[in-house]
XYZ file of C-alpha atoms in Angstrom:
543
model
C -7.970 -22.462 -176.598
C -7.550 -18.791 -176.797
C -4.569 -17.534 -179.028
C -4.997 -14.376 -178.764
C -1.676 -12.755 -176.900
C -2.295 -11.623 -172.760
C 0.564 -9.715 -171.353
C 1.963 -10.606 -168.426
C 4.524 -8.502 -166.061
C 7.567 -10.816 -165.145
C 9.875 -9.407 -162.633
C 13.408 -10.172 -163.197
C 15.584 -8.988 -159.803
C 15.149 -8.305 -156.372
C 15.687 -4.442 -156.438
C 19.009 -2.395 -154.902
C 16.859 0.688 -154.152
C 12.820 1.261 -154.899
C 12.911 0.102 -157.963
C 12.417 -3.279 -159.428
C 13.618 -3.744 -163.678
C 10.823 -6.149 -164.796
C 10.102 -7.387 -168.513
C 6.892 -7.930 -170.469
C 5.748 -10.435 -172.287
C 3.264 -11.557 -174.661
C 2.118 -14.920 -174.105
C -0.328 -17.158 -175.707
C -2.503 -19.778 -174.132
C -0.241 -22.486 -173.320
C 1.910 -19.963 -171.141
C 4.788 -19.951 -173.733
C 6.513 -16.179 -174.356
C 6.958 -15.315 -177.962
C 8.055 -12.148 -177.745
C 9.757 -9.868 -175.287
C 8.107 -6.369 -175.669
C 10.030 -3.820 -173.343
C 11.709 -3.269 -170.060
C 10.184 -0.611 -167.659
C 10.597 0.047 -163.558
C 8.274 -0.832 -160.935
C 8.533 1.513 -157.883
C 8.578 -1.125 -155.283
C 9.237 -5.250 -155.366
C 6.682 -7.236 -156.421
C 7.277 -11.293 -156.881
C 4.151 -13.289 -158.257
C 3.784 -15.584 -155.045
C 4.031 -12.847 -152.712
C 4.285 -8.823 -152.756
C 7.141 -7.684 -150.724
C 6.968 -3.859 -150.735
C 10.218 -2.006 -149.372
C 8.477 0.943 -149.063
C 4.930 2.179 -149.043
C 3.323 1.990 -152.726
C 2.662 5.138 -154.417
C -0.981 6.043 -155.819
C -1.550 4.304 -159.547
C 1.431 1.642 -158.926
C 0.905 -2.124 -159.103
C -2.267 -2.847 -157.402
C -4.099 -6.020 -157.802
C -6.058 -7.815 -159.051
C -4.252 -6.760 -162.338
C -1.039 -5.692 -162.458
C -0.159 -2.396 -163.558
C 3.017 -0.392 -163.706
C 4.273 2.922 -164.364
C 7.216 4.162 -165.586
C 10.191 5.769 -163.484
C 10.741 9.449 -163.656
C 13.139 9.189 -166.294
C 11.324 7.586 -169.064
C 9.487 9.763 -172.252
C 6.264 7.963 -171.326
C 4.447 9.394 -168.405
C 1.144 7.148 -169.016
C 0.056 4.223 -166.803
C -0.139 0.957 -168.575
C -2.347 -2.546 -167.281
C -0.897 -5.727 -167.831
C -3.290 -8.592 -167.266
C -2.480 -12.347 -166.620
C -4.016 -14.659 -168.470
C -5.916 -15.947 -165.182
C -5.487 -13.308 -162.652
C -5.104 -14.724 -159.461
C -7.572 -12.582 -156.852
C -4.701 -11.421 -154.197
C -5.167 -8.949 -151.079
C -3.914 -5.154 -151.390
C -0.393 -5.518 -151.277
C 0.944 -4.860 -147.253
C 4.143 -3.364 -146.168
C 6.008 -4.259 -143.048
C 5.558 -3.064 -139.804
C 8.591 -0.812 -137.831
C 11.261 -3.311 -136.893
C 9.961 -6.255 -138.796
C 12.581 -8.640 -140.191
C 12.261 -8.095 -144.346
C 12.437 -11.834 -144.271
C 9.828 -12.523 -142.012
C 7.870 -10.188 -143.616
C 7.990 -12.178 -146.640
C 7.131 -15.178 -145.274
C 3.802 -13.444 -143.456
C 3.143 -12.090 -146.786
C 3.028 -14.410 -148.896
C 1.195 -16.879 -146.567
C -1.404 -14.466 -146.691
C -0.867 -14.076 -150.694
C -1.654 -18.023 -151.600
C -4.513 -17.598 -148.951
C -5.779 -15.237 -151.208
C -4.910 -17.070 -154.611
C -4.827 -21.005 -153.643
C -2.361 -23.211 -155.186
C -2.307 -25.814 -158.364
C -2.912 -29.501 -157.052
C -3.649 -29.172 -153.804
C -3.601 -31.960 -152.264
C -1.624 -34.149 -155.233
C 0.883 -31.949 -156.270
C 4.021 -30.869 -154.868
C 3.743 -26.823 -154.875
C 6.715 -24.527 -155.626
C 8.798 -23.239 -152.822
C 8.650 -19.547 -152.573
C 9.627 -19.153 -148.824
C 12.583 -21.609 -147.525
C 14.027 -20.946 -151.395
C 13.522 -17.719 -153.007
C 11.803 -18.164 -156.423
C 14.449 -17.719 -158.597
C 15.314 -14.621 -160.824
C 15.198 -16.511 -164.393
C 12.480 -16.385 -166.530
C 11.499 -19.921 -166.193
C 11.368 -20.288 -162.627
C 9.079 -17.223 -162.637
C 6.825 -18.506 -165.167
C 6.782 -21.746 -163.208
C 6.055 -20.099 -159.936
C 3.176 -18.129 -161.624
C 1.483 -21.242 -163.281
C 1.490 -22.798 -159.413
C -1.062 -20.505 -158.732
C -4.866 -21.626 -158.584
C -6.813 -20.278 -161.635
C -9.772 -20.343 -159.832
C -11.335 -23.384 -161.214
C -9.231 -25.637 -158.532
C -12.646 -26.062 -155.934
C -15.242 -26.258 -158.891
C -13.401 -28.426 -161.289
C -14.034 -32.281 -161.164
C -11.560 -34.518 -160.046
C -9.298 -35.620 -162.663
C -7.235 -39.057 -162.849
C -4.606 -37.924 -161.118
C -6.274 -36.871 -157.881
C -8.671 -39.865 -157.812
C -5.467 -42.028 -158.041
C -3.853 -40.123 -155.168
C -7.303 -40.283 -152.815
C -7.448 -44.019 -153.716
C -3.552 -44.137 -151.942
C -4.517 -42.844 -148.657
C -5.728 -44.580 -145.542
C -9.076 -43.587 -143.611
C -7.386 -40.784 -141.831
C -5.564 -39.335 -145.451
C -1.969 -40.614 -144.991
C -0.362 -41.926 -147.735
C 1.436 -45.248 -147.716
C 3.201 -45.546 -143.923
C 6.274 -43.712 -143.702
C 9.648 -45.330 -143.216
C 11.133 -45.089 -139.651
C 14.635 -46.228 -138.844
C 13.671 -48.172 -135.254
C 10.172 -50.028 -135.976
C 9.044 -52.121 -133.178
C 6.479 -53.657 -131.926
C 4.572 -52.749 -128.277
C 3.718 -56.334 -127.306
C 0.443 -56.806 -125.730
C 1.431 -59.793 -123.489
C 3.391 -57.619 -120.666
C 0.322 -55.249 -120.276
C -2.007 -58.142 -119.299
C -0.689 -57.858 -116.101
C -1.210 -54.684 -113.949
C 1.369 -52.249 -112.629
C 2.735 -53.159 -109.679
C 6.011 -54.170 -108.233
C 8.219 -56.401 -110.184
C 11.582 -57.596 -110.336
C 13.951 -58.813 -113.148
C 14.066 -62.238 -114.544
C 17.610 -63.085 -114.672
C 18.903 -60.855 -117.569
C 19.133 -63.669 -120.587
C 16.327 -61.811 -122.814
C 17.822 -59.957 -125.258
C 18.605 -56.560 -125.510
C 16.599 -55.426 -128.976
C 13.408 -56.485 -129.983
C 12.572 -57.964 -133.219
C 11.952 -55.226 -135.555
C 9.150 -54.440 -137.814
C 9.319 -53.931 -141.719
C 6.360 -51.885 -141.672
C 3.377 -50.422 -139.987
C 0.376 -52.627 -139.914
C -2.447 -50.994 -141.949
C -4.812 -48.809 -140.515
C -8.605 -50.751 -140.553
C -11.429 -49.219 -139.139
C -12.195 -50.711 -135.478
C -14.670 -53.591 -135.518
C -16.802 -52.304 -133.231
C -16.913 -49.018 -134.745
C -20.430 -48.493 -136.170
C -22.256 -49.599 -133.332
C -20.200 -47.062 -131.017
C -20.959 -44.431 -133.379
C -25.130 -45.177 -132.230
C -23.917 -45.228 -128.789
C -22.471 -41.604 -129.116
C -25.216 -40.896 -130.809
C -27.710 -41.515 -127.874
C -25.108 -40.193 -125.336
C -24.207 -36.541 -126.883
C -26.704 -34.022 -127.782
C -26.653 -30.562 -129.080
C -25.711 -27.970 -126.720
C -25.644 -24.536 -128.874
C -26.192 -23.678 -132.441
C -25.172 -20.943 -135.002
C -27.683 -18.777 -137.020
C -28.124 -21.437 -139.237
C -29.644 -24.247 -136.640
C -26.412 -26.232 -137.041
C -24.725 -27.656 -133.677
C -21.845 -25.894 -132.850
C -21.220 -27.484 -129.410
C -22.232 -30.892 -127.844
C -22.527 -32.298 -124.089
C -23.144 -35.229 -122.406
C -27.131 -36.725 -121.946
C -27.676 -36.058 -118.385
C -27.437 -39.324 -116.718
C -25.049 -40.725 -119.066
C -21.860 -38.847 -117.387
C -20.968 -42.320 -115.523
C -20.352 -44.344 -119.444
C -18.472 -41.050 -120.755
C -14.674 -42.458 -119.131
C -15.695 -46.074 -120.261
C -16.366 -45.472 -123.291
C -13.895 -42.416 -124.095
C -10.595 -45.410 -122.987
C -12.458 -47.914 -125.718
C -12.024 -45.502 -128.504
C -13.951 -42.526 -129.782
C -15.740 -43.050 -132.856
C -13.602 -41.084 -135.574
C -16.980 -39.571 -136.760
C -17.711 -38.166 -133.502
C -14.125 -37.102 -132.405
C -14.034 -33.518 -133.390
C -17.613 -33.207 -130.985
C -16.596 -34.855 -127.935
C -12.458 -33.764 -127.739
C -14.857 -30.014 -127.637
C -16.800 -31.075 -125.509
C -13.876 -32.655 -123.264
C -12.268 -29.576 -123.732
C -14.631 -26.909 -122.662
C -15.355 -29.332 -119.287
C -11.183 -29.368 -118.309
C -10.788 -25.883 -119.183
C -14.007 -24.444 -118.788
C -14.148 -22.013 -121.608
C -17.252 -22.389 -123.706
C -18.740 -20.808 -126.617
C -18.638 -17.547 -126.192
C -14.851 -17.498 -125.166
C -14.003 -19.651 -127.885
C -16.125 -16.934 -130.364
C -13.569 -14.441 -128.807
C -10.418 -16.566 -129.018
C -11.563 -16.844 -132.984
C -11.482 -12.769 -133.101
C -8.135 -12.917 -131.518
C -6.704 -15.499 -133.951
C -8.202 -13.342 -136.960
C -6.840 -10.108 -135.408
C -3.148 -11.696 -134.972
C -3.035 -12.467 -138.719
C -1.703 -8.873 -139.196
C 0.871 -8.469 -136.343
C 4.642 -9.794 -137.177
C 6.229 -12.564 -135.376
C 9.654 -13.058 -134.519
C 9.322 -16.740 -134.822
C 7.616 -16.787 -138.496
C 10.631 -17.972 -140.062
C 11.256 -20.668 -138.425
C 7.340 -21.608 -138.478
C 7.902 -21.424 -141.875
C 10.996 -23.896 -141.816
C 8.848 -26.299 -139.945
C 5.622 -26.549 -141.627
C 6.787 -28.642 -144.448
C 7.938 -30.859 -142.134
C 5.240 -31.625 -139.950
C 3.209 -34.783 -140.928
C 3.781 -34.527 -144.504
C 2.897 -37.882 -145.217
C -1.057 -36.306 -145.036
C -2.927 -34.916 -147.982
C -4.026 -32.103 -146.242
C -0.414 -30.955 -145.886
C 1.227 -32.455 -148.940
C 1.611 -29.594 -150.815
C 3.971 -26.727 -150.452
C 1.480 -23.909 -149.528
C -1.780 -25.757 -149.854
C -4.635 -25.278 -147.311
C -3.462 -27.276 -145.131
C 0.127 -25.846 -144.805
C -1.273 -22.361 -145.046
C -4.115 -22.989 -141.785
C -1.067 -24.511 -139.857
C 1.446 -21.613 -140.379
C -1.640 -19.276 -139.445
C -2.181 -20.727 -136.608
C 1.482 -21.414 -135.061
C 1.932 -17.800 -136.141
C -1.501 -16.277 -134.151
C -0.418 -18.764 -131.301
C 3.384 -17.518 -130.753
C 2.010 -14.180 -130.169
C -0.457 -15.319 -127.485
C 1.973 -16.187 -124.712
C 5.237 -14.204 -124.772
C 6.587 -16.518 -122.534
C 6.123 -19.956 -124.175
C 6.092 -18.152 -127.900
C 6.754 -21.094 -130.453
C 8.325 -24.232 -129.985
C 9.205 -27.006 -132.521
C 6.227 -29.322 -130.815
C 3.371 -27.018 -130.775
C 3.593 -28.272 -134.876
C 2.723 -31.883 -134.784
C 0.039 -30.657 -132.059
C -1.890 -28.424 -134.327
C -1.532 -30.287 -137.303
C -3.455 -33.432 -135.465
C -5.867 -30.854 -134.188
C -6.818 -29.125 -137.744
C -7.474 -32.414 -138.727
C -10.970 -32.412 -137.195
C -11.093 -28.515 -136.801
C -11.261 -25.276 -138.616
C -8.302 -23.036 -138.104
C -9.880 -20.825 -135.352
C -11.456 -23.265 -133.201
C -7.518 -25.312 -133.385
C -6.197 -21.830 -132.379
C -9.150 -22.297 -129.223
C -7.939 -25.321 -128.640
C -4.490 -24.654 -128.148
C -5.428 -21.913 -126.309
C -7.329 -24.292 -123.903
C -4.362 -26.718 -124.189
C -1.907 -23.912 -123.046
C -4.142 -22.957 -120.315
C -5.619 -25.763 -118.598
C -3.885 -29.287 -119.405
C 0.179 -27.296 -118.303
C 1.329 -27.074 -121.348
C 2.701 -23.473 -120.833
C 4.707 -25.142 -118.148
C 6.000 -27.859 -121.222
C 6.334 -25.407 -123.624
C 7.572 -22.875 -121.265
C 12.173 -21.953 -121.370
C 13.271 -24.615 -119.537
C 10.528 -26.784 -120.032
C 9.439 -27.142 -116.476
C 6.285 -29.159 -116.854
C 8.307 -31.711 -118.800
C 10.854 -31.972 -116.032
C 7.999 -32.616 -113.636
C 6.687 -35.561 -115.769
C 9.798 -36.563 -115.572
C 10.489 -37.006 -112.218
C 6.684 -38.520 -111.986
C 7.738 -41.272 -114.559
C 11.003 -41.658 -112.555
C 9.528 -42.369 -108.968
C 6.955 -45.068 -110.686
C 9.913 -46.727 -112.176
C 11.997 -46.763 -109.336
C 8.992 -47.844 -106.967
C 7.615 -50.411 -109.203
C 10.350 -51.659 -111.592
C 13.775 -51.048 -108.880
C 15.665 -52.791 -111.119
C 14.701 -51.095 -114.582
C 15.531 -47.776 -112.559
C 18.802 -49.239 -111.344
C 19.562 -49.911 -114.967
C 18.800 -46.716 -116.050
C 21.453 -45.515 -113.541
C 24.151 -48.047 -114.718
C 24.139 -47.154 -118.236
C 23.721 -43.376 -117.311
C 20.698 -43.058 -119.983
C 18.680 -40.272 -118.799
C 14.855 -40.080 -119.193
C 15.063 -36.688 -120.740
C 17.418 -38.167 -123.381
C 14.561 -40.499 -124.504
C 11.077 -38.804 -123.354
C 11.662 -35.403 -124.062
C 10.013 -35.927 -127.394
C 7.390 -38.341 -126.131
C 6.080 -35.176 -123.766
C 6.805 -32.375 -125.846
C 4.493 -33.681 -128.966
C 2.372 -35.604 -126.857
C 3.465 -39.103 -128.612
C 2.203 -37.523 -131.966
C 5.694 -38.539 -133.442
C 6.267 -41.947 -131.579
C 3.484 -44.009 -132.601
C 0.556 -44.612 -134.990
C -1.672 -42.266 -135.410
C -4.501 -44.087 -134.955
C -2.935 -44.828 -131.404
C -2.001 -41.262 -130.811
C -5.622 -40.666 -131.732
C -6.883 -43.183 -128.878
C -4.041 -41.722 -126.799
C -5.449 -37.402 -127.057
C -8.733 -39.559 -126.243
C -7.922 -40.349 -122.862
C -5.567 -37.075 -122.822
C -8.287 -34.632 -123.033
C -10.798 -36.562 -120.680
C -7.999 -36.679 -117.680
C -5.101 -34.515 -118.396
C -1.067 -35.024 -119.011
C -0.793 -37.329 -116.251
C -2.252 -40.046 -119.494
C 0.902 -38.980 -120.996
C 2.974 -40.098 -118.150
C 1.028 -43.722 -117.799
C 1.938 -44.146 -121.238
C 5.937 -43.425 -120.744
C 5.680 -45.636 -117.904
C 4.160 -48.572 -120.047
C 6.715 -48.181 -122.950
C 8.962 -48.745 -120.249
C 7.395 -51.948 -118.523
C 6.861 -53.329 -122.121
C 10.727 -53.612 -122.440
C 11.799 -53.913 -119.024
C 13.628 -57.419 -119.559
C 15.240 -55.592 -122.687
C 16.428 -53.112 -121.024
C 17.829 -54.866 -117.634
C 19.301 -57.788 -120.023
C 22.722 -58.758 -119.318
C 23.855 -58.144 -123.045
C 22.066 -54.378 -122.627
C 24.223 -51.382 -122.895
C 24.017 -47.393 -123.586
C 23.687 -47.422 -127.049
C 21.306 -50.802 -127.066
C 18.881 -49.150 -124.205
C 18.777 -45.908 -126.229
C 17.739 -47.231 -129.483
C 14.864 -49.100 -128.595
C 13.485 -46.390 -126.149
C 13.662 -43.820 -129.415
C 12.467 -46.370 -131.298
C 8.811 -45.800 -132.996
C 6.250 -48.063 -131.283
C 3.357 -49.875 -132.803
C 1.246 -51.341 -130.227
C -0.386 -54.788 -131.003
C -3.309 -54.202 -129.486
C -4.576 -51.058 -128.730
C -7.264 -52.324 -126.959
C -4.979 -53.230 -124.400
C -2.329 -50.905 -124.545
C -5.772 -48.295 -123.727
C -6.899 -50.426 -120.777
C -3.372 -50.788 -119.135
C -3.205 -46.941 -119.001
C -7.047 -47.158 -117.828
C -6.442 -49.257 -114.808
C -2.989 -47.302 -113.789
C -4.630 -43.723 -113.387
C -7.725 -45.182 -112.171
C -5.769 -46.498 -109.619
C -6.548 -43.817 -106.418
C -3.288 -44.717 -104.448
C -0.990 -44.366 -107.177
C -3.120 -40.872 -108.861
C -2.207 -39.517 -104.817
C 1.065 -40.683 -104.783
C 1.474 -39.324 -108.195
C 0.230 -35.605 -107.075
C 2.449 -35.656 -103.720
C 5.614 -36.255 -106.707
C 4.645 -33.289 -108.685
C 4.701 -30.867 -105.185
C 7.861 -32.755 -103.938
C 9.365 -31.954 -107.568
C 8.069 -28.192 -107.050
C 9.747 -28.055 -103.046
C 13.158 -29.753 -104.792
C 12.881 -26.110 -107.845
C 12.194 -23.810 -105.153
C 15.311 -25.054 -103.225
C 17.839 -25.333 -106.241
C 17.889 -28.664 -105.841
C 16.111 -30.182 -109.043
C 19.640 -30.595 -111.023
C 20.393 -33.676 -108.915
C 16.993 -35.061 -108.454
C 16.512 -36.603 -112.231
C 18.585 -39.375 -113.799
């Protein structure tokens, strides 16, 4: 190792006018400071995860990537000095906030697009240092700490040491570490979905009101049949366009093998081919192809620079959003970075709909199989053509509309469930509101929520309905049991389910919105549901 002394600029408080009081250090190779050297001025704020100008930088002030400073007005010295890190991290020119922009939204944009620049120390294994939610702190120590969090720019070429080859060992085949804990774990027996929907009444109330509960999530295998589907996609998708480079960028269906697509899609894409065909399912419900998705990638870029009201609270929710995945493990990794980028491109798209908590879970799942852009694409396509401006819309008016869908198949096929419902005054948007809102990403597996966006993105939200309408027939003798109450009823419908059989659970929902009476029926709901809004009536009409 080096000893040789670097020096390294440390700030030491936020400033009270343009003028930050920083110290400098000499430090040797193992980041310890011998010696403090002098105190100077830096005309404008400058914090090692982020730069947070209050006003525009002079010329010869701290630019990057060393970091230089000059002395204030005052001083003898009117010479600039450098003061290089030890491992300068490569950061953008510093940016300074737009008229209007919240100063603490500004430094959560910033320094987003700071650690973009930079990277982060253990991504993926490591916990990361929290610069956003909780200010790094003015001490010496926790800005020396915050510093070393930085990636020296050996993190992608490195090889893996111990550590991270013990932490890839501890995930499952989609990257989750061990199964998180869940307060109400039960299990989505397979038995009640042998039978097809159709009217049903009660048995005479003596089942009881709960469920056994599950200890734990089974583990996540592979599907048995799994490598011989992946041939059959194989010989059923070919390449549809390709970049500069001859590599596929889109897919489509074989001619002639449209008929197997809905077959096969309900018995479970092949993981390997689920990024193709949910784009491919995509640009055939929405019908914007390549070359709108190449401009809906411009747009995302473009967006990076433009303030949004609602990056704080992106920023509150990011760490919160599947962190039991390695991709979004660590506190400003790549993974937490792409999904505040693209929750923060995505509020400015519709003014309307802006950013709800539920978009999160949505584009996490989705930048699991694709690059930041082409999730912003898809949630553009999302938005647009499968309603979910009218679910993520004030007032939520698409998830009302489910709503009432899911009520008029429980009332016509399972009276008594409904009448239940009604006697223990539970309403469905007490207990589905999350189910619709996430699209089930936080209520089961995610290998079943997987199988779930499967069918979702072949036939649209009414899959999303089938499904709250077979959580319900599942527990229907729980629910109308003579021991059930408020609280009991509740619980178990906020519960987190793990089906089974999937298998099942995927052919139930099949056979219900393949079902041509009921998909009518279900369409002549929705434009009853619209008649009861445009009347002022729709405050009475739910449960």
């Amino acid at each position: 190792m080096d000893d040789s002394p670097a020096l390294v600029v440390v700030p030491l408080k936020r400033p009270t006018s343009e003028t930050t009081i920083v110290s400098i250090y000499s430090m040797y190779g193992d980041g310890q400071p011998v010696k403090e050297l002098a105190d100077t001025e830096l005309p404008y704020y400058t914090d090692f995860g982020a730069h947070s100008p209050l006003s525009p930088p002079p010329p010869s002030t701290l630019t990057t990537p060393s970091l230089s400073f000059r002395t204030s007005a005052t001083s003898s010295r009117s010479q600039e000095s450098t003061i290089l890190p030890p491992t300068p991290p490569r950061l953008p020119e510093p940016q300074i906030p737009s008229d209007a922009e919240d100063v603490d939204a500004f430094h959560v944009r910033s320094t987003y697009a700071q650690l973009e620049a930079s990277g982060v120390r253990g991504d993926g294994f490591e916990d990361g240092v929290e610069r956003t939610r909780a200010r790094v702190g003015p001490s010496r120590s926790s800005l020396l700490n915050a510093f070393a969090a930085l990636d020296d720019g050996t993190e992608k070429s490195k090889s893996l040491g111990p550590k991270e080859l013990e932490t890839l060992a501890s995930v499952d085949r989609y990257g989750f570490f061990a199964g998180p804990s869940h307060d109400r774990l039960v299990l989505l027996a397979s038995s009640p979905l042998l039978k097809r929907l159709a009217p049903v009444r009660a048995p005479s109330g003596t089942a009881p009101a709960s469920p056994p509960a599950l200890s734990s999530l089974p583990p996540t295998r592979p599907p048995p049949k799994e490598t011989g589907r992946i041939a059959k996609w194989m010989r059923m998708m070919v390449p549809l366009t390709r970049d500069a480079g001859a590599n596929v960028v889109t897919w489509c269906v074989k001619q002639g093998k449209e008929a197997k697509l809905r077959r096969r899609v309900y018995k479970g894409i092949p993981d390997a081919w689920r990024g193709a065909s949910w784009d491919y399912m995509m640009e055939r419900y929405s019908s914007l192809g390549a070359r709108e998705v190449d401009a809906l990638a411009r747009e995302y870029t473009d967006a990076l620079d433009k303030p949004s009201t609602y990056d704080v609270q992106i920023d509150l929710d990011v760490p919160r959003t599947i962190s039991g995945h390695i991709m979004f493990r660590t506190r400003y990794g790549a993974g937490q970075r792409s999904l505040f980028h693209v929750l923060h491109s995505f509020s400015l798209r519709c003014p309307k709909c802006g950013y709800v908590q539920g978009m999160g879970p949505i584009a996490a799942t989705l930048l699991c199989y694709f690059d930041p852009a082409r999730v912003y694409a898809a949630l553009v396509r999302l938005h647009d053509a499968y309603t979910l401006h009218t679910v993520f819309s004030p007032g939520f008016p698409g998830l009302l509309e489910a709503i009432y869908v899911q009520e008029r198949i429980t009332q016509q096929m399972m009276p008594d469930v409904f009448d239940a419902f009604r006697r223990h005054m539970i309403s469905t948007t007490s207990y589905a509101t999350k189910w619709y809102i996430t699209l089930f990403s936080n209520s089961v597996p995610f290998q079943t929520q997987l199988r779930l966006w499967d069918a979702f993105l072949l036939e649209g939200y009414d899959v999303f309905v089938a499904v709250a309408v077979a959580i319900v027939w599942v527990y229907r003798d729980q629910i109308t049991s003579s021991t059930a109450n408020f609280e009991t009823v509740l619980s178990l419908l906020s519960s987190f389910f793990a089906p089974e059989d999937e298998d099942v659970l995927m052919n139930w929902i099949g056979r219900m919105l393949g079902d041509k009476k009921l998909r009518a029926s279900m369409r002549g709901w929705k434009e009853e549901w619209r008649g009861l809004v445009a009347a002022g009536k729709e405050g009475t009409a739910l449960l």
